[in-house]
Coordinates of C-alpha atoms in Angstrom, one line a residue:
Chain A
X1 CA 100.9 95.0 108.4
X2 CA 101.3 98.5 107.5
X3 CA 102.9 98.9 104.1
X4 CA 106.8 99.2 104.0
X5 CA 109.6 99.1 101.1
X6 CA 112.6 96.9 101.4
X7 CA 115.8 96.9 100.8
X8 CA 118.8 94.0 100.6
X9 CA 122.1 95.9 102.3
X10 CA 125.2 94.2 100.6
X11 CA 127.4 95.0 103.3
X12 CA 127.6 96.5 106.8
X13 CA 128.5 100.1 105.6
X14 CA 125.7 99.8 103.0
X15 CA 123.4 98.6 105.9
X16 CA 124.4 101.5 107.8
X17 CA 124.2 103.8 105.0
X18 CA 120.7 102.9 104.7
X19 CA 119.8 103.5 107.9
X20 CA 121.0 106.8 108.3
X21 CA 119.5 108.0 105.1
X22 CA 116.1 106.1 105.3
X23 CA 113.3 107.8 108.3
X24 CA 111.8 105.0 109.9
X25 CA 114.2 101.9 108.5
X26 CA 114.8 99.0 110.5
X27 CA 117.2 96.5 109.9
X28 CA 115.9 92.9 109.5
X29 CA 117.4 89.5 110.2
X30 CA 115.5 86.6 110.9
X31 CA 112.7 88.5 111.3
X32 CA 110.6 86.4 114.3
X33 CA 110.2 88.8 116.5
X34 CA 110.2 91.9 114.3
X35 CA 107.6 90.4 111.7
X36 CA 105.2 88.9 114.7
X37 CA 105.4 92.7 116.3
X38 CA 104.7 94.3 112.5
X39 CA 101.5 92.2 112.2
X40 CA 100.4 93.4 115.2
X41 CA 101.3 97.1 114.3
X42 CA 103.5 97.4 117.5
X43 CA 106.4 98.0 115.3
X44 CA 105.6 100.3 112.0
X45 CA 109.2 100.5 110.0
X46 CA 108.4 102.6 106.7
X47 CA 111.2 100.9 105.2
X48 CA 113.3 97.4 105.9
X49 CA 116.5 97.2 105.4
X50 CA 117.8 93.4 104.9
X51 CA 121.2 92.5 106.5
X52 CA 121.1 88.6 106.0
X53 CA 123.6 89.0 103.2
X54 CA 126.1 91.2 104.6
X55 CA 128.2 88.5 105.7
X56 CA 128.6 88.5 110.1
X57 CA 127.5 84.6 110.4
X58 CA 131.3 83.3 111.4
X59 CA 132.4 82.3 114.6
X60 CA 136.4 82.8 114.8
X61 CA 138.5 82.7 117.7
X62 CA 139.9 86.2 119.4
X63 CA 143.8 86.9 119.9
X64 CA 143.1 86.8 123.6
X65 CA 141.3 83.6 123.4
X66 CA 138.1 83.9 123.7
X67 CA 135.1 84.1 120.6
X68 CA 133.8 86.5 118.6
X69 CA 130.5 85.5 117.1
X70 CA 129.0 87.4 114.1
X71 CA 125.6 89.4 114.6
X72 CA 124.3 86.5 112.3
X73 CA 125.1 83.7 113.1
X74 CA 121.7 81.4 113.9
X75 CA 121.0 81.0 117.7
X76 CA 120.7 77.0 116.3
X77 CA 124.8 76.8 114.9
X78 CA 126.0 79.2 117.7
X79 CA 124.3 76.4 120.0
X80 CA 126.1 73.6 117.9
X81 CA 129.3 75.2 117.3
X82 CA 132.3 72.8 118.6
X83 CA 133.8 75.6 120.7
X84 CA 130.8 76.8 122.3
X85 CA 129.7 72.8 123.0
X86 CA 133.5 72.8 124.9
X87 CA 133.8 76.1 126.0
X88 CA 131.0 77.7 126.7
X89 CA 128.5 75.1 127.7
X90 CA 126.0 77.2 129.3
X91 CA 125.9 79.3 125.9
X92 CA 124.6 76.5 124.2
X93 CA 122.4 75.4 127.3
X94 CA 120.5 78.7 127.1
X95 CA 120.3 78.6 124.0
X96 CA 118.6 75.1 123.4
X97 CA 116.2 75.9 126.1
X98 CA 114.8 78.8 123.9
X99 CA 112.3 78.4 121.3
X100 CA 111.8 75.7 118.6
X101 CA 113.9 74.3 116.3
X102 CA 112.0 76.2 113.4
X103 CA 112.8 79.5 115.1
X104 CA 116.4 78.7 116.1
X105 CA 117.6 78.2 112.6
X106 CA 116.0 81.7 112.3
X107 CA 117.1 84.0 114.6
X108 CA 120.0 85.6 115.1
X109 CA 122.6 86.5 118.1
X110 CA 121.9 90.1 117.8
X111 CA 118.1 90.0 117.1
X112 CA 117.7 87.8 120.0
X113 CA 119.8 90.3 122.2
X114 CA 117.0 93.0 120.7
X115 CA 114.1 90.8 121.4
X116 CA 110.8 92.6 122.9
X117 CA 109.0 91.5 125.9
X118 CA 105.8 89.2 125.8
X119 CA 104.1 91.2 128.7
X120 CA 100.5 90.5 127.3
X121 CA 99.9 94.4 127.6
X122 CA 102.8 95.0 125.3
X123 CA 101.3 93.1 122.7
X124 CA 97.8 93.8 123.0
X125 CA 97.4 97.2 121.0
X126 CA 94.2 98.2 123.0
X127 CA 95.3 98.2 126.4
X128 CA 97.7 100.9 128.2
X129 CA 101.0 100.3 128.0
X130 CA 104.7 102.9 128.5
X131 CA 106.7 100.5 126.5
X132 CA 104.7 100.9 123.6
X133 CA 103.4 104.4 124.0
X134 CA 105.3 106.3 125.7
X135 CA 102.8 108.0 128.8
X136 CA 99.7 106.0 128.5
X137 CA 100.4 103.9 131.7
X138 CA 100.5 100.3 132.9
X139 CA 98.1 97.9 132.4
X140 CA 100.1 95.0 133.9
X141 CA 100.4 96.3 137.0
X142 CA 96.8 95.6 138.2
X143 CA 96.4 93.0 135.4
X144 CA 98.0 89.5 134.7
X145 CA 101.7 89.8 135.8
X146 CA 102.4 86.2 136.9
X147 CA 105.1 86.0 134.3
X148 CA 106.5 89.5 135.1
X149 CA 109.8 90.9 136.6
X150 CA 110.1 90.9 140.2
X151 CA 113.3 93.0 140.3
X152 CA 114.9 96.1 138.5
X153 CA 110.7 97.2 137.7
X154 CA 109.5 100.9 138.1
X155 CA 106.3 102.6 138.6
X156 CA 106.0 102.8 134.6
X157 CA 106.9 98.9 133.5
X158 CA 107.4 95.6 134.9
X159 CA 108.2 93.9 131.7
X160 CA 110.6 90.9 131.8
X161 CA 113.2 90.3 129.4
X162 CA 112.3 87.1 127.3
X163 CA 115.7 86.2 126.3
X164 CA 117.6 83.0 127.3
X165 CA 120.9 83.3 125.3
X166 CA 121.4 86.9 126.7
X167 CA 121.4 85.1 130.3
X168 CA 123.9 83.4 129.0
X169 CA 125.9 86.1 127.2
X170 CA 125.8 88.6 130.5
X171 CA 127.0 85.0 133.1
X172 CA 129.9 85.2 130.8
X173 CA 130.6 89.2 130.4
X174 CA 129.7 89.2 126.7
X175 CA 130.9 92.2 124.6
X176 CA 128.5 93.7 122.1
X177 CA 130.6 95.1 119.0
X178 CA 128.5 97.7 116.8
X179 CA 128.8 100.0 114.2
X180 CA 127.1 103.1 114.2
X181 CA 125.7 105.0 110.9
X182 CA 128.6 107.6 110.6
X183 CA 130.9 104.4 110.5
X184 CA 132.1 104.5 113.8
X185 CA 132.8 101.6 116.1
X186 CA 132.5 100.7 119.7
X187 CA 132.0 97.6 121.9
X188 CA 129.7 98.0 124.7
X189 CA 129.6 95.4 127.9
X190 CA 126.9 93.3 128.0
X191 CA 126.0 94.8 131.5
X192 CA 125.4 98.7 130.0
X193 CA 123.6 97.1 126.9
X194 CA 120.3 96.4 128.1
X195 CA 118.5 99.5 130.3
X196 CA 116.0 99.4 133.0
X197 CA 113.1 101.2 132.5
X198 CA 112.7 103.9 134.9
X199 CA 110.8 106.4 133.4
X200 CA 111.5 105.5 129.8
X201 CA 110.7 101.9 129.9
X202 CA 110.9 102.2 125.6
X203 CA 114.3 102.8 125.8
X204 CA 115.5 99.0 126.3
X205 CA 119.1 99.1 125.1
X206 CA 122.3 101.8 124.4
X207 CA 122.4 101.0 120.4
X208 CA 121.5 104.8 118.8
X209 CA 119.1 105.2 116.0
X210 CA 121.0 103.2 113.1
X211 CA 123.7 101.8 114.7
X212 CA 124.3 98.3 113.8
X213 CA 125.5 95.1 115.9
X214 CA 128.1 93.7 114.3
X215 CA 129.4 91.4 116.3
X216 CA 129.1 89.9 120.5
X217 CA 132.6 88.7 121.4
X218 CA 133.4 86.5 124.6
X219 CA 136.2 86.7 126.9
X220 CA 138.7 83.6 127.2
X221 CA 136.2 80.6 128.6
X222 CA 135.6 79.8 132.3
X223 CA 136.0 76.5 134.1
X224 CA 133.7 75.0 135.8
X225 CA 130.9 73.9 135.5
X226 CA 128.3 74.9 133.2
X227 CA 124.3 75.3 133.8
X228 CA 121.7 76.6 132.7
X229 CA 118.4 75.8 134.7
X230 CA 115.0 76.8 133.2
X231 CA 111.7 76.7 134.9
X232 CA 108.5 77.4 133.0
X233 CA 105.0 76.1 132.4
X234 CA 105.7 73.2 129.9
X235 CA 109.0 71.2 129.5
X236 CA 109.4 72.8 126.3
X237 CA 108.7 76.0 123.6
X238 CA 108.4 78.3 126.6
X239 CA 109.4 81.3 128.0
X240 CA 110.8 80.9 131.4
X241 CA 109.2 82.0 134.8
X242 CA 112.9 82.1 136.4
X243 CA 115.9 80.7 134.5
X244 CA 119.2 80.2 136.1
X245 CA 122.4 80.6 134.4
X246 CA 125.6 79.4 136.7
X247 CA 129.3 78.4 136.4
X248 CA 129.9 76.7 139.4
X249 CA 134.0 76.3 140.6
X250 CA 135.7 73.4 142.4
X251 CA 136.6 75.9 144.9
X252 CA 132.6 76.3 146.3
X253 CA 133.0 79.5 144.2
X254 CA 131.0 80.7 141.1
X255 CA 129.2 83.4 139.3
X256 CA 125.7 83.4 138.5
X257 CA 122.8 84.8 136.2
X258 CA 119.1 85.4 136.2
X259 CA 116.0 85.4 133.3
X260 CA 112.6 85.7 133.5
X261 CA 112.7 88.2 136.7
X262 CA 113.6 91.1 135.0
X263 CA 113.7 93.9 132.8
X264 CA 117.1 92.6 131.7
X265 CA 119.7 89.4 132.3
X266 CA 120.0 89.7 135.8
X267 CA 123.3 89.6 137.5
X268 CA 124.6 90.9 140.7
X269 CA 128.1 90.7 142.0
X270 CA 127.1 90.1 146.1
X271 CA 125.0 87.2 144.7
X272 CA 128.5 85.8 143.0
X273 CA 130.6 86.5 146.2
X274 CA 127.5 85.0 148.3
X275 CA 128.2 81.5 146.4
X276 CA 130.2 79.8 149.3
X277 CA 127.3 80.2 151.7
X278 CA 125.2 78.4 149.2
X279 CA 122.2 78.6 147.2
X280 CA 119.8 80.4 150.3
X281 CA 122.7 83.0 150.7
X282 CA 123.2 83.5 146.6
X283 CA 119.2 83.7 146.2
X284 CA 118.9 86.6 148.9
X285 CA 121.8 88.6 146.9
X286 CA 120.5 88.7 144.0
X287 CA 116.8 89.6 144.5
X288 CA 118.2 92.1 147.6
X289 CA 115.2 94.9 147.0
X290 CA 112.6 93.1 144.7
X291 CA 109.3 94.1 144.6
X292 CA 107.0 91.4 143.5
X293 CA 103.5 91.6 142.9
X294 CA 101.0 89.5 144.7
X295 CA 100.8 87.0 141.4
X296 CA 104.4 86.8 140.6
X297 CA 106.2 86.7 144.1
X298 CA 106.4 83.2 143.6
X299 CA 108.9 83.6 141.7
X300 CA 111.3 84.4 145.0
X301 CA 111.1 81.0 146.3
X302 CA 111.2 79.3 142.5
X303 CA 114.9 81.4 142.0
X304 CA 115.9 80.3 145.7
X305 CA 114.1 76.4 144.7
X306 CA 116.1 76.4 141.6
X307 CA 119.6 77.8 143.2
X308 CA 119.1 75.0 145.5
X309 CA 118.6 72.3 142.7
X310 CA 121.7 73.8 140.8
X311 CA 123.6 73.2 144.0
X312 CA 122.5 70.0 145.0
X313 CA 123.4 68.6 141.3
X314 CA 127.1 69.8 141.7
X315 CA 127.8 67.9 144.8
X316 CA 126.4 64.7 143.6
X317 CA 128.6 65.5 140.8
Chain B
X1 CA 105.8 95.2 94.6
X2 CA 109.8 93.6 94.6
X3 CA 110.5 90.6 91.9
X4 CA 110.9 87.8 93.9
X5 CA 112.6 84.1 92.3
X6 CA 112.1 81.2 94.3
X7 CA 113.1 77.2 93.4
X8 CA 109.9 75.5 95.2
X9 CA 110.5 71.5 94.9
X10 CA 113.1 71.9 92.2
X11 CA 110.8 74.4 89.8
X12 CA 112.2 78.1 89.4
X13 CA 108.8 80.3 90.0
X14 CA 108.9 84.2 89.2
X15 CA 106.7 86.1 91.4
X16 CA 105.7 89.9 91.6
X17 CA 105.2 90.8 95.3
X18 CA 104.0 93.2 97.9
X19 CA 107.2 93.1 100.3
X20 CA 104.5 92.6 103.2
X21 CA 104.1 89.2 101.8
X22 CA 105.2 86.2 103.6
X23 CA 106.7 83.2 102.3
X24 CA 103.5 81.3 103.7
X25 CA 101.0 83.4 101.7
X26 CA 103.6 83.5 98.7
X27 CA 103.4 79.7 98.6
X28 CA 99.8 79.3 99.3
X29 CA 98.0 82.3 97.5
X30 CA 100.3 82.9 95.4
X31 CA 101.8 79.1 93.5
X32 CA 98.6 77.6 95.1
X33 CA 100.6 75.4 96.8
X34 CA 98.2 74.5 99.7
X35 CA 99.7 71.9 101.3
X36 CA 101.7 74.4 103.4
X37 CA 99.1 75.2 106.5
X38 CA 97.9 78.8 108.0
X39 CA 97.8 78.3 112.0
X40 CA 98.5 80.8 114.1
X41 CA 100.3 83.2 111.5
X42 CA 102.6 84.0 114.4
X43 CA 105.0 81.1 114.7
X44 CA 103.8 79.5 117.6
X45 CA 101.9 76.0 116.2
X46 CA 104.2 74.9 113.0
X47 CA 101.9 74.2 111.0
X48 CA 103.5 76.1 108.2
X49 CA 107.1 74.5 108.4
X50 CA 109.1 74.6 105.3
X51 CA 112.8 73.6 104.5
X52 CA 113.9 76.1 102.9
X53 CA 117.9 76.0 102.1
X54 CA 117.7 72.4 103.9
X55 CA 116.4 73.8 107.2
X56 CA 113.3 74.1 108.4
X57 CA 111.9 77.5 109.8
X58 CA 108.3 78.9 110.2
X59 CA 106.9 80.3 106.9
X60 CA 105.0 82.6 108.4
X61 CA 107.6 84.6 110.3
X62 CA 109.8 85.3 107.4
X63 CA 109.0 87.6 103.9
X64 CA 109.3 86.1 100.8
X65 CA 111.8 88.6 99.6
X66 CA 113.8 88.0 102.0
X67 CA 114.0 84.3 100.1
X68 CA 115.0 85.7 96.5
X69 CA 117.4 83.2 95.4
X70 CA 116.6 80.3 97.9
X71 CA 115.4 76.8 97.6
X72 CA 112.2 76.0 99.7
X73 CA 111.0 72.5 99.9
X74 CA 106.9 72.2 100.8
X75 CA 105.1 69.1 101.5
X76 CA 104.2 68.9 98.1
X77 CA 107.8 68.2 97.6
X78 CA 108.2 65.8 100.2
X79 CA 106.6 63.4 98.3
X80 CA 103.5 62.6 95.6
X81 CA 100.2 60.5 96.4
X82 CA 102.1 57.6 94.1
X83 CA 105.3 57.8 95.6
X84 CA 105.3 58.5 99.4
X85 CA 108.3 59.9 101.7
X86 CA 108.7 56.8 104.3
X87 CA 107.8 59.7 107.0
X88 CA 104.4 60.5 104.8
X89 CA 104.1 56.5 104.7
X90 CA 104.6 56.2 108.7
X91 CA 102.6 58.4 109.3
X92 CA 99.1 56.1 107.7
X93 CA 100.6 53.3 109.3
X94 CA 101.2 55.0 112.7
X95 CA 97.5 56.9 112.6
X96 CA 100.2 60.0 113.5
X97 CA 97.1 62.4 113.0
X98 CA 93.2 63.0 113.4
X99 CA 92.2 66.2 111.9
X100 CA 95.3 66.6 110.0
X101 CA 95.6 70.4 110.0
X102 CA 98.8 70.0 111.5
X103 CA 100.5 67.0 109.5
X104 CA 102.3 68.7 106.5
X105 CA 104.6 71.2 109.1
X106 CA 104.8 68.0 111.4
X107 CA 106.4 65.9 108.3
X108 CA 108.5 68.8 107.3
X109 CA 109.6 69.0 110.5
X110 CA 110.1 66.0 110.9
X111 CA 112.2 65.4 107.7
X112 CA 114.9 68.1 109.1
X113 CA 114.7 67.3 112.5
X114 CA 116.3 63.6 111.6
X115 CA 118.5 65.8 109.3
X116 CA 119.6 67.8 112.4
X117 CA 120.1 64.8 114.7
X118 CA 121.9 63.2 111.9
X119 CA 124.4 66.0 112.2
X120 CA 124.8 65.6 115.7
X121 CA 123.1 69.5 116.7
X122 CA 122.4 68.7 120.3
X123 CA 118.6 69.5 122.1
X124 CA 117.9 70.8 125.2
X125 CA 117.3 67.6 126.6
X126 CA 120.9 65.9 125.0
X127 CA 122.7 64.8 128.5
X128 CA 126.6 65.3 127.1
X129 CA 126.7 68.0 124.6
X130 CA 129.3 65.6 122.5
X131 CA 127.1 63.0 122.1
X132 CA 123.6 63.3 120.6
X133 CA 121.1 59.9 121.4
X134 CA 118.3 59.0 119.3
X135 CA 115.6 58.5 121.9
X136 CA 111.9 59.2 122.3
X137 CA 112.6 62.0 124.6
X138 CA 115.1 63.4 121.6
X139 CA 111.9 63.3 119.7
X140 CA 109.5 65.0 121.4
X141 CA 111.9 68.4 122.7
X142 CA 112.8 68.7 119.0
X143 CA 109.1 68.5 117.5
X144 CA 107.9 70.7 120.5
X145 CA 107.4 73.4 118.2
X146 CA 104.9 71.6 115.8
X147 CA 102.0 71.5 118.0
X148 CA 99.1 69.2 116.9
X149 CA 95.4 70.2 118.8
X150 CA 94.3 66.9 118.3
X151 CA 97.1 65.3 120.7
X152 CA 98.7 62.6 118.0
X153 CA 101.7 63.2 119.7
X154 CA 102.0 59.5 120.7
X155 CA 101.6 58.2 117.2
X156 CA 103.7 61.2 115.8
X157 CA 106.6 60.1 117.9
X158 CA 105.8 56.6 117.2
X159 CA 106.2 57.3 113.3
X160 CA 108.7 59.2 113.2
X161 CA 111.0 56.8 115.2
X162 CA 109.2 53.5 112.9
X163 CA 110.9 56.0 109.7
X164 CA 113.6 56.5 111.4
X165 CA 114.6 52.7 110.9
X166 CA 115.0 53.1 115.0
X167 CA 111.8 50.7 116.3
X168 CA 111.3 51.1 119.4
X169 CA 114.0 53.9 121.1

């Protein structure tokens, strides 16, 4: 690890504070992602700025009835929380399907929004890569990209987004509340928070240079019911090759989500209105325009495979 | 170098430290406390699970000043040659290792793990949400992340559920 000072904020403004005033600070919270990418020098913070005791771990209930969950509340108590079990089902689903149980009680709801991708060019510091530098090309595209995106790519990147719980948070039009280093707050929806890369695959999300999450709030709950389907190579402690978040109505309506196939959660609304021709009609919506490569284009048929499972369950049901 | 005051198995310890530091190397280079196991250094095996303020997380993926203040429990303070935890004692009876790299993060682990279905925290595999079983398949999803290269999975599992006071789930 390249050497770095540290600092313990006290409160948000103090973390912010920090930030503005320290070149090259990063704000730390559980640390497992940021920590494995510092050991490999892929990140380099000169300074860290701690935000574990700035309070942001409660989960309360919102005047218009939905949830707002603090930036730091553990993925493992957002996944047990009573309200989430009821209300949000597939919040919890996505989230238990993520990691370990070490790393849950770890990470947070906002580091695991701002989780990096494990393209195996991204974290191997001698290859090419326009993620982490900026212009020198992509190695994954003529390398190993079986567990790559399929959709949203560019020339520049086809990194996926790792995340589970941000499946989740975009299937049920999450809010992501921040506070930026002059004070100032906004919430941003889930669906402008994480960017595709174009030409600037580095640039993953809207947050500016010290601006701090404070908070992801969720709109009154959905009926219906509840999924989340995950595919990988072992039953367990694995990233997904597709995942499949969906809230399926009595109606033959419902809404659906996508991981592991792209730069970001992956939602479109024809693949929602598409639900009452079934799971074929919903698959061809939401990968409309993908651009597989000749390793991952498996990955078409394993989104259509699992729509159809997802499907199939709620009628037996 | 940041101050850094730790309780490790109920003794207050007063370290100088190079923020870089992890709590892993803090505990093993640092108090000598060796028990706690090096693997991958990147949270993938859990060989260095620790409970640290009752929970257990990966050692390696954390700074030890970011744990100024906390409680961390080690395998050392699981339980003493003379006076074994019963999951330290199934383990012997249940052969629950070969090489035994892994076995201090798997008993760690282990220990919280039974906390956390005690509580009723669902798993990924956990059918209704409301309702949390104690079964072998419980067992194995929530120790997936203590991987063990010498496959004693099956007499892991088999120890964990004999301590467990479950026989046979």
């Amino acid at each position: 690890m390249k050497p770095f000072t540290y600092s313990r904020a006290a409160s948000v403004e103090e973390a912010a504070q920090a930030a503005a005033s320290t070149q090259g600070a990063r704000f730390i919270a559980g640390g497992t992602n940021l920590l494995d990418l510092m050991k490999l020098q892929i990140e380099t913070p000169t300074h860290l700025i701690d935000v574990n005791h700035i309070g942001l771990d409660r989960i309360e209930g919102t005047q218009e009835g939905g949830l707002r969950i603090g930036a730091l509340v553990r993925n493992s108590d957002l996944a047990a929380d009573k309200r989430v079990r009821r209300d949000y089902a597939v919040l919890s689903r996505a989230l238990l399907a993520g990691a370990s149980g070490q790393l849950r009680n770890k990470a947070t709801t906002a580091g695991n929004l701002l989780q990096r991708t494990r393209c195996p060019y991204f974290y191997d510091t001698r290859m090419p890569c326009n993620k982490r530098k900026p212009g020198s090309g992509c190695s994954a595209m003529k390398g190993i990209n079986r567990g790559l995106a399929i959709i949203g790519t560019s020339e520049a990147c086809i990194a996926q987004h790792p995340s589970d719980m941000a499946v989740a948070m975009r299937l049920l039009d999450a809010q992501v509340e921040t506070m930026a280093a002059d004070g100032a707050r906004r919430s941003i929806p889930i669906a402008d928070f994480h960017k595709l890369p174009g030409d600037t695959p580095h640039v993953e999300h809207a947050l500016k240079p010290g601006e701090l999450i404070t908070a992801v709030t969720l709109p009154r709950p959905v009926g219906g019911t509840h999924v989340y389907r995950k595919v990988r190579d072992r039953s367990s402690y694995a990233f997904a090759l597709v995942s499949v978040a969906a809230i399926l109505g009595k109606d033959g309506g419902g809404r659906f989500a996508f991981g592991g196939i792209a730069p970001r959660p992956w939602r479109v609304e024809a693949a929602d209105a598409a639900a009452p021709a079934g799971p074929s009609a919903v698959a061809e919506a939401a990968l409309a325009g993908a651009r597989p490569t000749a390793q991952n284009a498996f990955k078409q048929g394993l989104t259509a495979r699992t729509l159809a499972s997802i499907f199939r369950q709620e009628a037996r049901a | 170098m940041n101050a850094v005051e730790l309780t490790v198995n109920g003794r207050e310890v007063h370290l100088q430290l190079d923020p870089r530091t992890s709590l892993l190397d803090a505990l093993r280079e640092h108090l000598h406390l060796t028990g706690t196991k090096k693997g991958c250094d990147h949270g993938q095996c859990g060989a260095c699970t620790v409970i640290v303020e009752g929970r257990r997380i990966n050692s390696c993926l954390t700074l030890a000043v970011m744990h100024d203040g906390d409680h961390v429990t080690t395998i050392e303070g699981i339980g003493t040659p003379e006076k074994l935890h019963p999951i330290q004692q199934a383990f012997i009876t249940h052969d629950g290792y070969q090489c035994g790299y892994c076995t201090p993060g798997q008993i760690c682990s282990a220990v919280a793990m039974l906390d956390e279905i005690a509580a009723g925290v669902p798993s990924h595999v956990t059918q209704d949400l409301d309702e949390v079983e104690f079964s072998d398949a419980e067992l194995r999803e929530r120790m997936s992340g203590n991987i063990c290269r010498c496959a004693a999975y099956p007499n892991i599992i088999a120890a964990i559920r004999d301590a467990a006071g479950k026989g046979k789930a």
